[in-house]
Short mmCIF file of C-alpha atoms in Angstrom, two decimals:
data_model
loop_
_atom_site.label_atom_id
_atom_site.label_comp_id
_atom_site.label_asym_id
_atom_site.label_seq_id
_atom_site.Cartn_x
_atom_site.Cartn_y
_atom_site.Cartn_z
CA UNK A 1 90.26 42.73 29.52
CA UNK A 2 87.12 44.84 30.19
CA UNK A 3 85.70 43.84 26.87
CA UNK A 4 86.43 40.13 27.41
CA UNK A 5 84.66 40.29 30.73
CA UNK A 6 81.62 42.04 29.40
CA UNK A 7 81.00 40.01 26.22
CA UNK A 8 79.31 37.48 28.30
CA UNK A 9 76.26 37.25 26.07
CA UNK A 10 78.14 37.69 22.92
CA UNK A 11 80.56 34.85 23.36
CA UNK A 12 78.57 33.26 26.10
CA UNK A 13 79.37 29.74 27.03
CA UNK A 14 75.86 28.56 27.86
CA UNK A 15 74.90 24.99 28.20
CA UNK A 16 71.47 24.29 27.16
CA UNK A 17 69.87 21.70 29.24
CA UNK A 18 66.58 22.29 27.62
CA UNK A 19 65.00 20.50 30.32
CA UNK A 20 67.15 17.82 29.23
CA UNK A 21 68.09 17.44 32.81
CA UNK A 22 69.71 14.15 32.47
CA UNK A 23 71.27 14.00 35.95
CA UNK A 24 70.13 13.67 39.39
CA UNK A 25 67.12 15.51 40.75
CA UNK A 26 67.62 16.91 44.23
CA UNK A 27 64.37 16.75 46.20
CA UNK A 28 63.04 15.80 49.61
CA UNK A 29 61.97 12.21 50.27
CA UNK A 30 58.73 11.12 48.65
CA UNK A 31 55.46 10.93 50.62
CA UNK A 32 54.63 7.77 52.36
CA UNK A 33 52.69 5.03 50.58
CA UNK A 34 48.94 5.73 50.91
CA UNK A 35 49.26 9.43 50.92
CA UNK A 36 46.46 11.17 48.96
CA UNK A 37 47.33 13.41 46.08
CA UNK A 38 47.64 17.11 46.92
CA UNK A 39 48.10 20.07 44.56
CA UNK A 40 51.72 20.61 43.76
CA UNK A 41 52.75 24.09 45.02
CA UNK A 42 55.63 25.15 42.82
CA UNK A 43 56.76 28.16 44.81
CA UNK A 44 57.56 26.37 48.08
CA UNK A 45 61.20 26.08 49.01
CA UNK A 46 60.79 22.39 49.91
CA UNK A 47 58.84 20.08 47.73
CA UNK A 48 57.93 16.41 47.99
CA UNK A 49 57.69 15.01 44.39
CA UNK A 50 54.24 13.70 43.54
CA UNK A 51 54.24 9.91 43.00
CA UNK A 52 52.78 9.26 39.56
CA UNK A 53 52.17 5.94 37.88
CA UNK A 54 52.86 6.21 34.16
CA UNK A 55 51.49 3.00 32.74
CA UNK A 56 53.04 1.80 29.44
CA UNK A 57 50.78 2.94 26.57
CA UNK A 58 49.35 0.20 24.34
CA UNK A 59 49.93 0.13 20.57
CA UNK A 60 52.83 1.04 18.26
CA UNK A 61 55.53 2.98 20.12
CA UNK A 62 53.26 3.07 23.20
CA UNK A 63 55.98 1.96 25.64
CA UNK A 64 58.40 4.54 24.13
CA UNK A 65 55.81 7.33 24.47
CA UNK A 66 55.25 6.46 28.16
CA UNK A 67 58.99 6.30 28.73
CA UNK A 68 59.55 9.84 27.28
CA UNK A 69 56.69 11.15 29.46
CA UNK A 70 58.05 9.56 32.63
CA UNK A 71 61.54 10.90 31.87
CA UNK A 72 60.16 14.45 31.31
CA UNK A 73 58.17 14.47 34.52
CA UNK A 74 61.08 13.04 36.53
CA UNK A 75 63.51 15.69 35.31
CA UNK A 76 61.07 18.52 36.24
CA UNK A 77 61.73 17.76 39.87
CA UNK A 78 57.99 17.80 40.81
CA UNK A 79 57.21 14.14 40.07
CA UNK A 80 58.46 10.77 41.11
CA UNK A 81 57.33 8.21 38.58
CA UNK A 82 56.84 4.86 40.20
CA UNK A 83 58.62 1.71 38.98
CA UNK A 84 56.30 -0.18 36.62
CA UNK A 85 57.37 -3.37 38.29
CA UNK A 86 55.31 -2.26 41.31
CA UNK A 87 52.08 -1.94 39.38
CA UNK A 88 49.37 -4.35 40.53
CA UNK A 89 46.89 -3.66 37.83
CA UNK A 90 47.92 -4.38 34.20
CA UNK A 91 46.22 -4.21 30.83
CA UNK A 92 44.63 -0.73 31.39
CA UNK A 93 42.90 0.56 28.22
CA UNK A 94 41.22 3.79 27.32
CA UNK A 95 37.84 2.04 27.66
CA UNK A 96 38.35 1.45 31.37
CA UNK A 97 38.81 3.40 34.56
CA UNK A 98 41.59 2.25 36.91
CA UNK A 99 40.93 -0.14 39.78
CA UNK A 100 41.53 2.67 42.32
CA UNK A 101 42.51 0.61 45.41
CA UNK A 102 45.16 -1.24 43.43
CA UNK A 103 46.86 2.06 42.73
CA UNK A 104 46.50 3.63 46.14
CA UNK A 105 47.98 0.49 47.63
CA UNK A 106 51.28 1.27 45.99
CA UNK A 107 51.19 4.94 46.85
CA UNK A 108 50.32 6.29 43.35
CA UNK A 109 48.84 9.74 43.75
CA UNK A 110 48.08 10.01 40.02
CA UNK A 111 47.65 7.36 37.25
CA UNK A 112 48.41 8.12 33.62
CA UNK A 113 47.66 5.62 30.80
CA UNK A 114 46.85 5.64 27.13
CA UNK A 115 46.98 3.98 23.83
CA UNK A 116 48.01 4.40 20.20
CA UNK A 117 45.53 3.72 17.41
CA UNK A 118 46.52 3.68 13.70
CA UNK A 119 44.45 5.46 11.15
CA UNK A 120 43.73 4.34 7.58
CA UNK A 121 45.61 7.38 6.18
CA UNK A 122 48.81 6.30 8.00
CA UNK A 123 48.52 8.76 10.86
CA UNK A 124 48.02 7.73 14.55
CA UNK A 125 45.69 8.77 17.32
CA UNK A 126 47.24 8.88 20.83
CA UNK A 127 44.72 9.18 23.60
CA UNK A 128 45.40 9.31 27.31
CA UNK A 129 43.63 9.66 30.61
CA UNK A 130 44.91 11.01 33.93
CA UNK A 131 43.20 9.98 37.13
CA UNK A 132 43.35 10.81 40.90
CA UNK A 133 42.96 7.36 42.46
CA UNK A 134 42.24 8.74 45.94
CA UNK A 135 39.33 10.93 44.85
CA UNK A 136 38.55 8.29 42.18
CA UNK A 137 37.92 10.82 39.45
CA UNK A 138 39.41 11.82 36.11
CA UNK A 139 41.67 14.83 36.01
CA UNK A 140 42.09 15.26 32.27
CA UNK A 141 41.82 13.35 28.96
CA UNK A 142 42.80 14.19 25.41
CA UNK A 143 43.61 12.75 22.06
CA UNK A 144 46.41 13.81 19.75
CA UNK A 145 46.65 13.04 16.05
CA UNK A 146 49.95 13.04 14.09
CA UNK A 147 52.13 10.99 11.83
CA UNK A 148 53.76 7.94 13.27
CA UNK A 149 57.17 9.57 13.04
CA UNK A 150 56.04 12.28 15.46
CA UNK A 151 55.42 10.09 18.44
CA UNK A 152 58.10 11.89 20.51
CA UNK A 153 56.37 15.19 19.99
CA UNK A 154 53.07 13.69 21.08
CA UNK A 155 54.91 12.45 24.29
CA UNK A 156 56.14 15.96 24.95
CA UNK A 157 52.75 17.44 24.47
CA UNK A 158 51.11 14.83 26.86
CA UNK A 159 53.83 15.74 29.31
CA UNK A 160 52.88 19.41 29.06
CA UNK A 161 49.24 18.71 29.68
CA UNK A 162 49.99 16.48 32.72
CA UNK A 163 52.49 19.07 34.11
CA UNK A 164 49.97 21.88 33.75
CA UNK A 165 47.04 19.98 35.23
CA UNK A 166 49.04 18.91 38.32
CA UNK A 167 51.09 21.99 39.00
CA UNK A 168 48.80 24.71 37.69
CA UNK A 169 51.65 26.17 35.56
CA UNK A 170 52.29 25.91 31.79
CA UNK A 171 54.43 23.10 30.54
CA UNK A 172 57.74 23.38 28.54
CA UNK A 173 58.45 19.96 27.19
CA UNK A 174 57.31 20.56 23.60
CA UNK A 175 60.12 23.04 22.95
CA UNK A 176 63.60 23.06 21.42
CA UNK A 177 66.99 24.54 22.28
CA UNK A 178 69.27 26.35 19.91
CA UNK A 179 72.98 26.44 20.88
CA UNK A 180 76.56 26.33 19.63
CA UNK A 181 77.93 22.82 19.50
CA UNK A 182 81.65 22.43 19.83
CA UNK A 183 84.09 19.87 18.60
CA UNK A 184 87.81 19.65 17.97
CA UNK A 185 90.72 20.99 20.08
CA UNK A 186 91.26 24.42 21.67
CA UNK A 187 93.62 25.30 18.83
CA UNK A 188 91.29 23.93 16.11
CA UNK A 189 87.78 24.35 17.52
CA UNK A 190 84.76 23.81 15.28
CA UNK A 191 81.58 25.64 16.26
CA UNK A 192 78.22 24.88 14.61
CA UNK A 193 74.73 26.33 15.15
CA UNK A 194 72.75 23.40 16.38
CA UNK A 195 69.12 22.74 17.33
CA UNK A 196 67.83 19.93 19.53
CA UNK A 197 64.60 18.82 21.33
CA UNK A 198 64.42 19.92 24.89
CA UNK A 199 65.33 16.44 26.11
CA UNK A 200 68.48 16.25 24.00
CA UNK A 201 67.11 14.15 21.14
CA UNK A 202 67.15 14.90 17.45
CA UNK A 203 70.12 17.18 17.19
CA UNK A 204 70.46 18.97 13.80
CA UNK A 205 73.53 20.98 12.63
CA UNK A 206 72.40 24.14 10.92
CA UNK A 207 75.85 25.49 9.83
CA UNK A 208 78.90 23.77 8.50
CA UNK A 209 81.62 25.00 10.89
CA UNK A 210 83.30 27.41 8.51
CA UNK A 211 82.45 30.33 10.79
CA UNK A 212 82.61 31.03 14.44
CA UNK A 213 78.98 31.05 15.71
CA UNK A 214 77.86 33.14 18.70
CA UNK A 215 74.69 34.34 20.45
CA UNK A 216 71.91 32.25 18.82
CA UNK A 217 68.42 33.43 19.79
CA UNK A 218 64.89 32.51 18.91
CA UNK A 219 62.19 34.94 17.76
CA UNK A 220 59.37 34.89 20.32
CA UNK A 221 56.81 35.66 17.62
CA UNK A 222 57.90 33.07 15.11
CA UNK A 223 59.38 29.76 16.36
CA UNK A 224 60.90 29.14 12.89
CA UNK A 225 63.00 32.35 12.89
CA UNK A 226 66.32 32.64 14.74
CA UNK A 227 69.21 35.02 14.72
CA UNK A 228 72.93 34.56 15.48
CA UNK A 229 76.34 36.19 15.00
CA UNK A 230 78.81 34.63 12.51
CA UNK A 231 82.46 35.65 12.65
CA UNK A 232 84.67 35.11 9.58
CA UNK A 233 88.28 36.06 8.86
CA UNK A 234 87.36 39.72 8.13
CA UNK A 235 83.77 40.12 9.06
CA UNK A 236 81.11 39.86 11.81
CA UNK A 237 77.52 39.60 10.71
CA UNK A 238 74.11 39.15 12.23
CA UNK A 239 71.97 36.59 10.43
CA UNK A 240 68.33 35.82 10.36
CA UNK A 241 67.83 32.13 9.69
CA UNK A 242 64.54 30.35 8.89
CA UNK A 243 64.41 26.84 10.37
CA UNK A 244 61.75 25.65 7.95
CA UNK A 245 63.36 26.82 4.71
CA UNK A 246 66.99 26.99 5.66
CA UNK A 247 67.20 30.54 4.17
CA UNK A 248 69.53 32.90 5.92
CA UNK A 249 69.69 36.69 5.48
CA UNK A 250 72.30 39.17 6.77
CA UNK A 251 71.06 42.32 8.56
CA UNK A 252 73.70 44.20 6.53
CA UNK A 253 77.26 45.47 6.96
CA UNK A 254 78.06 47.59 9.97
CA UNK A 255 80.94 49.84 10.74
CA UNK A 256 82.33 47.82 13.58
CA UNK A 257 81.95 44.38 15.19
CA UNK A 258 78.38 43.26 16.04
CA UNK A 259 77.53 41.40 19.21
CA UNK A 260 74.67 39.80 21.18
CA UNK A 261 71.52 40.19 19.03
CA UNK A 262 68.10 39.58 20.54
CA UNK A 263 64.56 39.97 19.16
CA UNK A 264 61.84 42.04 20.73
CA UNK A 265 58.99 39.89 21.76
CA UNK A 266 56.79 40.92 18.83
CA UNK A 267 59.59 40.17 16.40
CA UNK A 268 59.56 43.59 14.96
CA UNK A 269 62.93 44.81 16.33
CA UNK A 270 66.43 43.53 16.97
CA UNK A 271 68.65 44.90 19.85
CA UNK A 272 72.39 44.26 19.63
CA UNK A 273 75.75 45.95 20.29
CA UNK A 274 78.36 47.38 18.01
CA UNK A 275 82.05 47.80 18.83
CA UNK A 276 83.07 50.98 17.06
CA UNK A 277 85.98 53.40 17.62
CA UNK A 278 86.96 51.67 20.89
CA UNK A 279 83.50 51.98 22.29
CA UNK A 280 80.64 49.47 22.60
CA UNK A 281 77.04 50.65 22.55
CA UNK A 282 73.54 49.25 22.27
CA UNK A 283 71.52 49.70 19.09
CA UNK A 284 68.06 48.76 17.96
CA UNK A 285 67.10 47.95 14.39
CA UNK A 286 63.56 48.05 12.96
CA UNK A 287 63.56 44.78 11.03
CA UNK A 288 60.99 45.99 8.47
CA UNK A 289 62.64 49.39 7.54
CA UNK A 290 66.14 48.28 8.62
CA UNK A 291 66.43 51.72 10.34
CA UNK A 292 69.10 51.68 13.02
CA UNK A 293 68.93 53.71 16.25
CA UNK A 294 71.67 54.16 18.84
CA UNK A 295 70.37 53.82 22.43
CA UNK A 296 73.53 54.27 24.60
CA UNK A 297 76.37 56.73 24.21
CA UNK A 298 78.31 56.19 27.41
CA UNK A 299 82.06 55.71 27.05
CA UNK A 300 81.76 52.41 28.95
CA UNK A 301 81.04 49.05 27.42
CA UNK A 302 77.25 48.59 26.95
CA UNK A 303 76.18 45.17 25.67
CA UNK A 304 73.84 42.15 25.99
CA UNK A 305 70.53 43.83 25.58
CA UNK A 306 67.34 41.90 26.41
CA UNK A 307 63.77 43.22 25.89
CA UNK A 308 61.09 42.95 28.49
CA UNK A 309 58.10 40.77 27.38
CA UNK A 310 55.99 43.85 26.77
CA UNK A 311 58.71 45.47 24.72
CA UNK A 312 58.78 48.67 26.76
CA UNK A 313 62.12 48.15 28.55
CA UNK A 314 65.57 46.72 27.86
CA UNK A 315 67.99 45.32 30.43
CA UNK A 316 71.67 45.34 29.50
CA UNK A 317 75.22 45.13 30.94
CA UNK A 318 77.52 48.18 31.32
CA UNK A 319 80.77 48.89 33.10
CA UNK A 320 80.27 52.65 33.05
CA UNK A 321 80.49 52.72 36.81
CA UNK A 322 83.84 50.84 36.86
CA UNK A 323 82.59 47.31 37.15
CA UNK A 324 80.04 45.35 35.09
CA UNK A 325 76.47 45.98 36.44
CA UNK A 326 72.94 45.42 35.13
CA UNK A 327 71.02 48.46 33.85
CA UNK A 328 67.55 49.00 32.51
CA UNK A 329 66.28 51.62 30.14
CA UNK A 330 63.11 52.37 28.13
CA UNK A 331 62.97 50.92 24.64
CA UNK A 332 63.92 54.29 23.19
CA UNK A 333 67.06 54.50 25.30
CA UNK A 334 65.82 56.94 27.95
CA UNK A 335 65.72 56.42 31.69
CA UNK A 336 68.95 54.43 31.97
CA UNK A 337 69.55 53.33 35.53
CA UNK A 338 71.46 50.60 37.38
CA UNK A 339 69.46 47.77 39.03
CA UNK A 340 72.14 45.29 40.30
CA UNK A 341 73.22 46.12 43.82
CA UNK A 342 75.58 43.38 45.01
CA UNK A 343 79.27 43.02 44.62
CA UNK A 344 80.95 41.16 41.72
CA UNK A 345 80.44 41.47 38.02
CA UNK A 346 77.02 41.02 36.40
CA UNK A 347 76.69 39.94 32.76
CA UNK A 348 74.44 38.18 30.22
CA UNK A 349 71.00 39.42 31.46
CA UNK A 350 67.88 37.70 30.12
CA UNK A 351 64.39 38.91 30.89
CA UNK A 352 61.94 36.11 31.98
CA UNK A 353 58.99 35.44 29.67
CA UNK A 354 56.81 36.10 32.66
CA UNK A 355 58.29 39.63 32.96
CA UNK A 356 58.87 39.44 36.70
CA UNK A 357 62.55 38.33 36.85
CA UNK A 358 65.86 38.94 35.13
CA UNK A 359 68.38 36.03 34.98
CA UNK A 360 72.16 36.87 34.95
CA UNK A 361 75.68 35.54 35.18
CA UNK A 362 77.66 36.78 38.15
CA UNK A 363 81.38 36.50 38.80
CA UNK A 364 82.41 36.83 42.40
CA UNK A 365 84.79 35.26 44.83
CA UNK A 366 86.67 33.30 42.17
CA UNK A 367 83.46 31.56 41.02
CA UNK A 368 80.71 31.99 38.54
CA UNK A 369 77.05 32.04 39.45
CA UNK A 370 73.67 31.87 37.73
CA UNK A 371 71.12 34.00 39.51
CA UNK A 372 67.83 35.92 39.22
CA UNK A 373 66.54 39.25 40.49
CA UNK A 374 63.37 41.26 40.16
CA UNK A 375 63.39 43.74 37.39
CA UNK A 376 63.96 46.58 39.86
CA UNK A 377 67.04 44.78 41.20
CA UNK A 378 65.60 43.57 44.46
CA UNK A 379 65.26 40.00 45.55
CA UNK A 380 68.59 38.70 44.14
CA UNK A 381 69.00 34.94 44.45
CA UNK A 382 71.84 32.74 43.39
CA UNK A 383 70.56 29.43 41.91
CA UNK A 384 73.80 27.69 40.86
CA UNK A 385 77.58 28.18 41.35
CA UNK A 386 80.67 26.47 40.12
CA UNK A 387 84.14 26.98 38.67
CA UNK A 388 82.66 28.39 35.47
CA UNK A 389 79.05 28.86 34.32
CA UNK A 390 77.38 31.41 32.09
CA UNK A 391 74.71 32.47 29.59
CA UNK A 392 71.21 31.92 31.20
CA UNK A 393 68.32 31.29 28.86
CA UNK A 394 64.66 30.84 30.08
CA UNK A 395 62.37 27.91 29.49
CA UNK A 396 59.05 29.01 27.92
CA UNK A 397 57.20 28.71 31.25
CA UNK A 398 59.71 30.86 33.04
CA UNK A 399 60.54 28.31 35.70
CA UNK A 400 63.72 26.64 34.36
CA UNK A 401 66.99 28.22 33.12
CA UNK A 402 69.50 26.64 30.73
CA UNK A 403 73.14 27.67 31.06
CA UNK A 404 76.70 26.52 30.32
CA UNK A 405 78.99 24.95 32.84
CA UNK A 406 82.63 23.90 32.71
CA UNK A 407 84.70 22.15 35.30
CA UNK A 408 88.44 22.87 35.74
CA UNK A 409 90.21 21.33 32.69
CA UNK A 410 86.96 19.99 31.40
CA UNK A 411 84.65 20.68 28.45
CA UNK A 412 81.72 23.08 28.35
CA UNK A 413 78.43 21.24 28.77
CA UNK A 414 74.76 22.17 28.85
CA UNK A 415 72.98 22.32 32.22
CA UNK A 416 69.65 23.50 33.67
CA UNK A 417 68.43 24.78 37.02
CA UNK A 418 64.95 25.50 38.32
CA UNK A 419 63.96 28.68 40.09
CA UNK A 420 64.19 27.05 43.54
CA UNK A 421 67.79 26.11 42.87
CA UNK A 422 66.97 22.44 43.87
CA UNK A 423 66.87 20.83 40.50
CA UNK A 424 70.32 21.23 38.92
CA UNK A 425 71.30 18.81 36.24
CA UNK A 426 73.32 18.25 33.11
CA UNK A 427 71.42 18.25 29.82
CA UNK A 428 70.25 15.31 27.87
CA UNK A 429 72.40 16.41 24.96
CA UNK A 430 75.65 14.59 25.58
CA UNK A 431 78.03 16.67 23.47
CA UNK A 432 79.94 19.85 24.12
CA UNK A 433 77.93 23.00 23.81
CA UNK A 434 77.53 26.68 24.76
CA UNK A 435 75.33 29.74 24.31
CA UNK A 436 71.83 28.20 24.72
CA UNK A 437 68.54 29.72 23.55
CA UNK A 438 65.36 28.06 24.67
CA UNK A 439 62.44 28.30 22.20
CA UNK A 440 58.85 28.97 23.16
CA UNK A 441 56.32 26.17 23.05
CA UNK A 442 55.92 24.84 19.50
CA UNK A 443 52.76 25.40 17.61
CA UNK A 444 50.17 22.60 17.61
CA UNK A 445 50.60 21.64 13.95
CA UNK A 446 51.68 19.17 12.74
CA UNK A 447 50.62 17.59 15.97
CA UNK A 448 46.93 18.48 16.30
CA UNK A 449 45.04 18.50 19.50
CA UNK A 450 41.93 16.37 19.09
CA UNK A 451 38.68 16.34 20.92
CA UNK A 452 38.85 15.56 24.66
CA UNK A 453 37.66 12.15 25.64
CA UNK A 454 36.15 13.25 28.81
CA UNK A 455 35.71 16.30 31.01
CA UNK A 456 37.52 16.91 34.20
CA UNK A 457 35.32 15.05 36.76
CA UNK A 458 37.45 15.83 39.86
CA UNK A 459 35.79 18.39 42.15
CA UNK A 460 37.76 21.56 42.81
#
């Protein structure tokens, strides 16, 4: 029983709503028509979404691009895209500035528009402009170049630029989620390693379902490299899998069952647990030399290690004190100490990419919770609670968390929550899934950032 409780990040049921928040966004009522745009303060407990007009882009796939952008911004919880039916001005092109009074009259606090232009080589240029209609100035303007098939990625990149310009924080839309998709019945369940865009589109199955898949994780240093555990009839193995080539490589055979692998941020090491001789401990492997080091030796169950972004510390779960708690230690295993202080059982810790917070699953009072605390254990906050939820994974900007949620008698689905706990929603991916891992932002190629079409002309 102890082991079943503690293997929260090894067999984690984590729904990945890679900002695929497809459900309702809970936020305070929007500002009144005529309110000037103000900077979005993302750390306030109460937020009024900024009313933004996302004008349908001109050209091939233009309306689809603006639709993806509008959906991304809406799901973030910080924006309230206006209904295009309310737009007074039509026919905006990149050659023109907006007619500002016509946008302020409908309460638009920002106006985004753009166009798609084909190139002779078959690629497309997608340019866009973002304006503040109250100050009557341009906030940002860029052009992206890509193949015509990559229009969705361009939409995600534009969403990232707009999000960053209006909130001051990095975006997260041009990212993907790795997870375990599930099909079949409880007695004959099929699990496959699956990757999907953060909004739930373009799912790709990476394994065939002939193994039980657990604990998929991205490398922070190489977005094409992932790891996961595969369970067969008589083996458990940790694999490295290259998303570009499809090549997979085992880390080797271990004396015992392996659990919960996770890369260090520089990609040079892998931390995981091994069940051996009735004991479960944390180990670290140097991925170049394949040298294995044991970090914990306590008779309790030590599992679910997660590196701090600087690689100097590891947070993990242990029941050495009698109940599952969170502990930290230096990367060499020294300085082990508990950090969680509340009641209940704490499992599945995940260090924020910002380095300031640790996300966790907590079981208490007959319910499961997704929460965060500072890395010293202070400032614990519960963000989401339900009958069952587990397996937090951070978005690349450290503001949203993907997790798994199950209702009584229902299937496990992917969800997300933001750091305020206001924006809780089911993922855009509509199938059953667990054990999410959110990627970092994807590299610019094959979508290349072109030359800006105009400097930011809005005064500070």
